[in-house]
Short mmCIF file of C-alpha atoms in Angstrom, two decimals:
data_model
loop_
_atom_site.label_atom_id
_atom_site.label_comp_id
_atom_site.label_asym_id
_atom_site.label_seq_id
_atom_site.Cartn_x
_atom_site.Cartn_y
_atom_site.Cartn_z
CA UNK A 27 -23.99 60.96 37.66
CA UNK A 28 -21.04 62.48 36.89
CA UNK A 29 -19.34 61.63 33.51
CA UNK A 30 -15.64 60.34 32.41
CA UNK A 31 -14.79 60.30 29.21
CA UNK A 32 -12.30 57.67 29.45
CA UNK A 33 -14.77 55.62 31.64
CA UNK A 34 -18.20 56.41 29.58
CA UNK A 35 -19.91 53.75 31.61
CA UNK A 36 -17.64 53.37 34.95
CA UNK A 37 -16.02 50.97 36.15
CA UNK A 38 -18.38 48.21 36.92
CA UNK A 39 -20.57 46.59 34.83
CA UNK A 40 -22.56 43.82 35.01
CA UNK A 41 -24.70 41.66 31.76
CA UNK A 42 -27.96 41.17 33.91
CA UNK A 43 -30.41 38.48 33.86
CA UNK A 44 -33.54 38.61 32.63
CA UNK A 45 -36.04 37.43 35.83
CA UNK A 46 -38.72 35.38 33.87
CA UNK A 47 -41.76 34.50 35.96
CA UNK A 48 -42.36 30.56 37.02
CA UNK A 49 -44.42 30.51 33.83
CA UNK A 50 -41.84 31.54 31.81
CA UNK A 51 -43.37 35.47 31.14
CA UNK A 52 -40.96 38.32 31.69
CA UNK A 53 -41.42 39.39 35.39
CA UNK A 54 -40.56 43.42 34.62
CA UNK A 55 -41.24 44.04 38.82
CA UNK A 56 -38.90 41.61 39.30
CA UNK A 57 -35.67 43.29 36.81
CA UNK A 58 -36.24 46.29 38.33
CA UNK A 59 -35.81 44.99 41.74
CA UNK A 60 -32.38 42.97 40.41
CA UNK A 61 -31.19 46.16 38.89
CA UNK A 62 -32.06 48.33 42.15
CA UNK A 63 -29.50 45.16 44.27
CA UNK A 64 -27.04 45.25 41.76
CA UNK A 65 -26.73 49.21 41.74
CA UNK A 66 -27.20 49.99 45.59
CA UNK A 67 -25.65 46.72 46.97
CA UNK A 68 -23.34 45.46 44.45
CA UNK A 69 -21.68 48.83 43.51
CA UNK A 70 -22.88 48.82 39.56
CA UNK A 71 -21.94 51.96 37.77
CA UNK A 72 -23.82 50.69 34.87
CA UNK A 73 -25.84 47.45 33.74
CA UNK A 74 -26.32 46.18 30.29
CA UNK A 75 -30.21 45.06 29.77
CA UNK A 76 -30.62 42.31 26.96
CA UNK A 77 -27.06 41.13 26.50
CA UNK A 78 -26.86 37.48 25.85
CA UNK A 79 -26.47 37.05 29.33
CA UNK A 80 -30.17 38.81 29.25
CA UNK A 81 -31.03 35.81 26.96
CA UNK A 82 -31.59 38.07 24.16
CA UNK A 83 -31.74 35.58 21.67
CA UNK A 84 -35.39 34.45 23.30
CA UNK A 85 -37.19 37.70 24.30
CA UNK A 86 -39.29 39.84 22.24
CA UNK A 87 -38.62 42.91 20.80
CA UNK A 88 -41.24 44.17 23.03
CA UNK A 89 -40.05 42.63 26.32
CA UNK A 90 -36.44 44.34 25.01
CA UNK A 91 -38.01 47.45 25.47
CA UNK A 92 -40.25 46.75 28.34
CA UNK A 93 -36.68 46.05 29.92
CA UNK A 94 -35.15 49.30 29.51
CA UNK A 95 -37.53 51.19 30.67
CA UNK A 96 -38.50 49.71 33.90
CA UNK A 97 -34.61 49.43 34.71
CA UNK A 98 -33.89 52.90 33.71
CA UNK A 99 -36.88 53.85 35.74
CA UNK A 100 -35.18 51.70 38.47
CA UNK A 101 -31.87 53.36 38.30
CA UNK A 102 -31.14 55.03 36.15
CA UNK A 103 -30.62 58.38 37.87
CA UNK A 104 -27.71 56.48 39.58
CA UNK A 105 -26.12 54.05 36.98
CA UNK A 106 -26.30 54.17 33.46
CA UNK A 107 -28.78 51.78 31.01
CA UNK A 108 -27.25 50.07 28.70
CA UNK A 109 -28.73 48.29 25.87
CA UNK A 110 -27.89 44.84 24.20
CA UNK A 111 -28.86 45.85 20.54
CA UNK A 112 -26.52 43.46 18.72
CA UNK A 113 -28.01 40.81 15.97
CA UNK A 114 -26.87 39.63 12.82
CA UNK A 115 -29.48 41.34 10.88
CA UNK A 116 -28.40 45.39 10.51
CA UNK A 117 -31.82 46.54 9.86
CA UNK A 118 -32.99 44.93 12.60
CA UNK A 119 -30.35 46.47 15.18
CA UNK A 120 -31.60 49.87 13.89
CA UNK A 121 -34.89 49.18 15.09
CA UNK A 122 -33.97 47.66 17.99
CA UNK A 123 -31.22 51.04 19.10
CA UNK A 124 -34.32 52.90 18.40
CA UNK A 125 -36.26 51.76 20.34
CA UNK A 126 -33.76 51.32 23.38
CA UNK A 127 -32.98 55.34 22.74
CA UNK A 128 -36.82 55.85 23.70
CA UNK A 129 -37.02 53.81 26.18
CA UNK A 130 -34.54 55.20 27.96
CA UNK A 131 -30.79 53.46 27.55
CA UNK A 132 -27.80 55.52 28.00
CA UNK A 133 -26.11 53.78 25.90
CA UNK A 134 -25.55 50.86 23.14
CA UNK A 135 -23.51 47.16 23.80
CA UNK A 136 -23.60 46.09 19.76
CA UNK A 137 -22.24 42.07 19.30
CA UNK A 138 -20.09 41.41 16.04
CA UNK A 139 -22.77 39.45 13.51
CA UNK A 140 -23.22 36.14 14.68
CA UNK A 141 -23.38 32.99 12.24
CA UNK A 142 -23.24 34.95 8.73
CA UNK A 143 -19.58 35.69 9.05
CA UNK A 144 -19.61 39.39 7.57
CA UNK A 145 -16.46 40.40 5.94
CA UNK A 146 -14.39 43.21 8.02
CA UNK A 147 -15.82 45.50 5.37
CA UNK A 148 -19.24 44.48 6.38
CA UNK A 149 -18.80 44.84 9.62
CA UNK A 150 -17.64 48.63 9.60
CA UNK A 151 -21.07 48.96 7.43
CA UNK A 152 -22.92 47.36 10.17
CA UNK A 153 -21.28 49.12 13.35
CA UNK A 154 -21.40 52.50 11.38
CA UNK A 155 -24.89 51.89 10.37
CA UNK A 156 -25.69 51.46 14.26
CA UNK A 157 -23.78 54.35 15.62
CA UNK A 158 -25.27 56.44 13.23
CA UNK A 159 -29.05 55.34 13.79
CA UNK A 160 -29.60 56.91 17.05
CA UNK A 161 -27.70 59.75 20.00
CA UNK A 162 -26.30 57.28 22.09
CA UNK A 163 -22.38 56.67 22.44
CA UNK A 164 -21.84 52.30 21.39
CA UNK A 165 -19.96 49.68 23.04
CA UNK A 166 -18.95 47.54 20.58
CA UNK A 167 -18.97 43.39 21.72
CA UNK A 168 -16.01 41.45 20.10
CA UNK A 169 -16.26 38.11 20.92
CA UNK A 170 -15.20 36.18 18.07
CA UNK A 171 -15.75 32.63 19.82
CA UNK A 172 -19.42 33.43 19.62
CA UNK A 173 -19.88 35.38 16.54
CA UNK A 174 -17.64 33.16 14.39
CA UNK A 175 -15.59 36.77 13.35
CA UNK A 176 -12.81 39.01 15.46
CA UNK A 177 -13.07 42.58 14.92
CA UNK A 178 -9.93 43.07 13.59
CA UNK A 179 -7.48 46.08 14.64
CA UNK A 180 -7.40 48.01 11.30
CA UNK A 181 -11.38 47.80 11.57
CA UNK A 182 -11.64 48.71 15.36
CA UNK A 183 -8.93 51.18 14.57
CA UNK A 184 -11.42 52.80 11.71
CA UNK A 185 -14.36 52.38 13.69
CA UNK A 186 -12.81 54.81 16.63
CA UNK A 187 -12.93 57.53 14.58
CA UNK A 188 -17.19 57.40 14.92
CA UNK A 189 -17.79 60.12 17.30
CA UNK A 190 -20.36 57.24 18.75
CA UNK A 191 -18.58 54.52 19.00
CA UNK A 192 -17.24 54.77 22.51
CA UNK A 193 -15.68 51.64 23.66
CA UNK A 194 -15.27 47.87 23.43
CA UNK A 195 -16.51 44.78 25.21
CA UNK A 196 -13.36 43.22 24.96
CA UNK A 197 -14.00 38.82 25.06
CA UNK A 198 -11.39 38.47 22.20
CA UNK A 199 -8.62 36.56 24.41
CA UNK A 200 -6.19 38.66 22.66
CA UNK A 201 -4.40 40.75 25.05
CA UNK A 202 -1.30 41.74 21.98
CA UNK A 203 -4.17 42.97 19.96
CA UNK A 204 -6.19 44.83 22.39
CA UNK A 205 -2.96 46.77 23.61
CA UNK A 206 -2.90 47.47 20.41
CA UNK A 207 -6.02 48.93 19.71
CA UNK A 208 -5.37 50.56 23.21
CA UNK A 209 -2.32 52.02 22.05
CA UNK A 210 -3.64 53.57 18.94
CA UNK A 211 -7.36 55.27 19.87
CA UNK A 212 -8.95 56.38 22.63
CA UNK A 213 -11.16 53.28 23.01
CA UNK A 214 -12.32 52.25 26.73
CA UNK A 215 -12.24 48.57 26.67
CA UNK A 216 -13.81 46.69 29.39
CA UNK A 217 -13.53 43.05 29.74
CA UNK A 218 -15.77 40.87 28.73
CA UNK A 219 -14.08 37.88 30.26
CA UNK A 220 -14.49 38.08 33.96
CA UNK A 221 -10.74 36.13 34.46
CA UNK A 222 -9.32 39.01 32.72
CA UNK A 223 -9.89 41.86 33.97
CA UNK A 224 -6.64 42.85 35.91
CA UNK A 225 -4.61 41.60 32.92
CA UNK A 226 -6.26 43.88 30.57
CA UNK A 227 -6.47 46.66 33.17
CA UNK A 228 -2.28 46.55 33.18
CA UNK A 229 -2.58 47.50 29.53
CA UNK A 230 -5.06 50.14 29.75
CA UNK A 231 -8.29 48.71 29.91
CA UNK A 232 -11.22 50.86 32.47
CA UNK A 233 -13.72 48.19 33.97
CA UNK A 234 -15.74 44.87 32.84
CA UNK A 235 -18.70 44.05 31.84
CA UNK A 236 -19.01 40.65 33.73
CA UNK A 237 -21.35 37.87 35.04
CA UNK A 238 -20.04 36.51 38.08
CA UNK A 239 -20.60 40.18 38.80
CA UNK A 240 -24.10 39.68 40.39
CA UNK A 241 -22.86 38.04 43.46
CA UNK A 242 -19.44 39.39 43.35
CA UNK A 243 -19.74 42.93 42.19
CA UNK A 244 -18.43 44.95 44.83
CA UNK A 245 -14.98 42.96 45.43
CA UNK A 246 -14.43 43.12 41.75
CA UNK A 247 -14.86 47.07 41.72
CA UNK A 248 -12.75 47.14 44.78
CA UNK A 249 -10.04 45.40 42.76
CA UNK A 250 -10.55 47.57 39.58
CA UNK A 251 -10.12 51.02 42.11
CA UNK A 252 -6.80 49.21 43.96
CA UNK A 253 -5.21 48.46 40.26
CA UNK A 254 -6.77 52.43 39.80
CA UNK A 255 -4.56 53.55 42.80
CA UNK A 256 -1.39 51.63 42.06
CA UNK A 257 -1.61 48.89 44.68
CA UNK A 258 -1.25 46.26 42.33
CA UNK A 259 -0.51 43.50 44.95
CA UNK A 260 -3.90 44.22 46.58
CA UNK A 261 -5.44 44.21 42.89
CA UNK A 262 -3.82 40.74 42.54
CA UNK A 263 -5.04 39.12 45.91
CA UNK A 264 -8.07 40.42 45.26
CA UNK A 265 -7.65 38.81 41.81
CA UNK A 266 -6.66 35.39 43.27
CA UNK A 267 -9.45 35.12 45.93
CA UNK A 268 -12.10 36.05 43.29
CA UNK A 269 -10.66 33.78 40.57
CA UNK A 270 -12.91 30.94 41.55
CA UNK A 271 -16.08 32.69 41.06
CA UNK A 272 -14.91 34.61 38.07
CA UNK A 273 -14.30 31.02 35.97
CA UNK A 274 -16.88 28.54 38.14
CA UNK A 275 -20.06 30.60 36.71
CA UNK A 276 -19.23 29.54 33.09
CA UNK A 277 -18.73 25.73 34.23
CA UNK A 278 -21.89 25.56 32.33
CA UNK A 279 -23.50 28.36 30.13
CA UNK A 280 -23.61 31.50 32.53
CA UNK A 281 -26.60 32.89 32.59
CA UNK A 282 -27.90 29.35 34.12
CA UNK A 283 -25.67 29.06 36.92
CA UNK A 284 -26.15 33.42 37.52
CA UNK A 285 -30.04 31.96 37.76
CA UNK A 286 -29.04 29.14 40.05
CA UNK A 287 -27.45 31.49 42.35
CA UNK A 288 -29.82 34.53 42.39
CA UNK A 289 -32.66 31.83 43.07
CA UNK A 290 -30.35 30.50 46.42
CA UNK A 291 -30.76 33.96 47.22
CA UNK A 292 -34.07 34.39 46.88
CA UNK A 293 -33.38 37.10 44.37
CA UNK A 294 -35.52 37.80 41.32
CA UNK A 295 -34.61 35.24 38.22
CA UNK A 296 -36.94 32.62 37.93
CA UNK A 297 -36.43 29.86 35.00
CA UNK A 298 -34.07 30.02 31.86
CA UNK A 299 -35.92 30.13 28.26
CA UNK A 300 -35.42 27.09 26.23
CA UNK A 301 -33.24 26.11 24.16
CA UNK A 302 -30.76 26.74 27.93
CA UNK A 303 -31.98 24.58 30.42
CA UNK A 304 -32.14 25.35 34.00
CA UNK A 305 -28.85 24.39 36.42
CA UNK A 306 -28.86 20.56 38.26
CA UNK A 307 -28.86 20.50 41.74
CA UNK A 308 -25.46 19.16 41.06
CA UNK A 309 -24.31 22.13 39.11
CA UNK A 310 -25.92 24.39 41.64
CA UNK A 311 -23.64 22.31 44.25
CA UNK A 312 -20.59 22.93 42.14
CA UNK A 313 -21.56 26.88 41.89
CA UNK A 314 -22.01 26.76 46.06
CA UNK A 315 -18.11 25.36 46.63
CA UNK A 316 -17.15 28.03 44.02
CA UNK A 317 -18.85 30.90 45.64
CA UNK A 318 -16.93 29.62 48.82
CA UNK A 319 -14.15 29.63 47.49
CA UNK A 320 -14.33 33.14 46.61
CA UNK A 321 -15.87 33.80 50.06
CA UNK A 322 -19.64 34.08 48.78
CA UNK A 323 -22.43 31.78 50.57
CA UNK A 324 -24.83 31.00 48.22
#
């Protein structure tokens, strides 16, 4: 794999399911095999394992590690491992990066503190903390509607100057302040709202991190490379065609309607973990007409 140091992970990244057996036990065979499709048939330059997407908040810190290691056994020789690390508890991200590091991730995606609302001072402790614990360069996750706090610029501005701390999941909204942020460091932001990618690739930003990505993976890279090449009206059509897809997976909370869709396909997912509950055959109706409408048969 080669490596660009304004692209750290690629271009294309995807939050991955977790595949949970009918039973409701992680199915490790099973995120391997979702890994291997979304790297050699999707295009994936790099997957995160464990994001929320991953449903994080209801897997073991076992079955965290379990999942790095059989996906970087997977693929890892061909796209990087990255590992959702992020919790509101700084201690217990330590442990957690740790333990991704020997298992095998190439890398860090680190949410803002959910739910305690950590001053910005706090949060450069936190981040800092991270970056320092272990060898691996961070992605930090801003994504304030979840977390209850922004990162603000004068923090993410500070925070650039870790040798570490790599890039940004960018789900802020905020495209002023991320050209900002853009403008000052050397930062790779990726999107972390599948909508915006192009807009935030016309100030500077190098890929997503997405979630309609599973099914729609390879279109979306194709539009990142045409923006990449300067034929900005095929990144926009490309834009346009996708756009249903890229807002009709979060009609409901994502990660159910990715499930819905990868179990259409007979790919590995299997059931959400409580407290989600899984998709309604109509919501996995709606998801069909928006796949079609982006020109994917589910």
């Amino acid at each position: 794999m080669t490596h660009d140091p304004a692209r750290p992970f690629g271009r294309l990244i995807t939050a991955m399911v977790t595949p949970f057996a009918t039973d409701g036990s992680l199915d490790a065979d099973g995120a391997a095999a979702l890994a291997t499709h979304l790297v050699d048939e999707q295009r994936h330059d790099a997957l995160v394992i464990s994001g929320t997407g991953g449903e994080s908040p209801t897997t073991t810190d076992a079955e965290k590690e379990t999942l790095v290691r059989v996906v970087a056994e997977a693929v890892g020789d061909r796209a990087r491992v990255i590992a959702g690390v992020g919790t509101n508890n700084t201690a217990h991200t330590i442990e957690l990066a740790r333990s991704a590091e020997k298992a095998g991730a190439h890398g860090l995606l680190v949410v803002t503190p959910y739910y305690n609302k950590p001053p910005q001072a706090g949060l450069v402790r936190h981040f800092t903390a991270v970056a320092d614990a272990t060898g691996l360069p961070v992605l930090l996750y801003d994504i304030p509607h979840r977390s209850g706090v922004p990162i603000a610029t004068e923090t993410l501005v500070r925070l650039a100057e870790h040798p570490n701390i790599v890039g940004v999941k960018d789900a802020k909204g905020d495209i002023a302040a991320s050209s900002d942020v853009l403008r000052r460091t050397d930062l790779a932001y990726y999107s972390g709202e599948d909508a915006a990618i192009l807009p935030l690739l016309s100030v500077g930003a190098v890929g997503v991190v997405g979630t309609s990505t599973h099914f729609i993976g390879a279109r979306t890279k194709e539009m990142i490379e045409a923006y990449e090449r300067g034929d900005v009206a095929g990144a926009l059509a490309l834009h346009r065609q996708l756009l249903p897809l890229f807002t009709g997976i979060f009609r409901t909370q994502g990660t159910i309607l990715v499930k819905a869709g990868l179990r259409a396909l007979g790919l590995p997912a299997g059931p959400v973990r409580s407290p989600l509950v899984d998709a309604t055959e109509a919501e996995l109706n709606q998801l069909r007409q928006d796949a079609q409408a982006a020109g994917v048969d589910l």
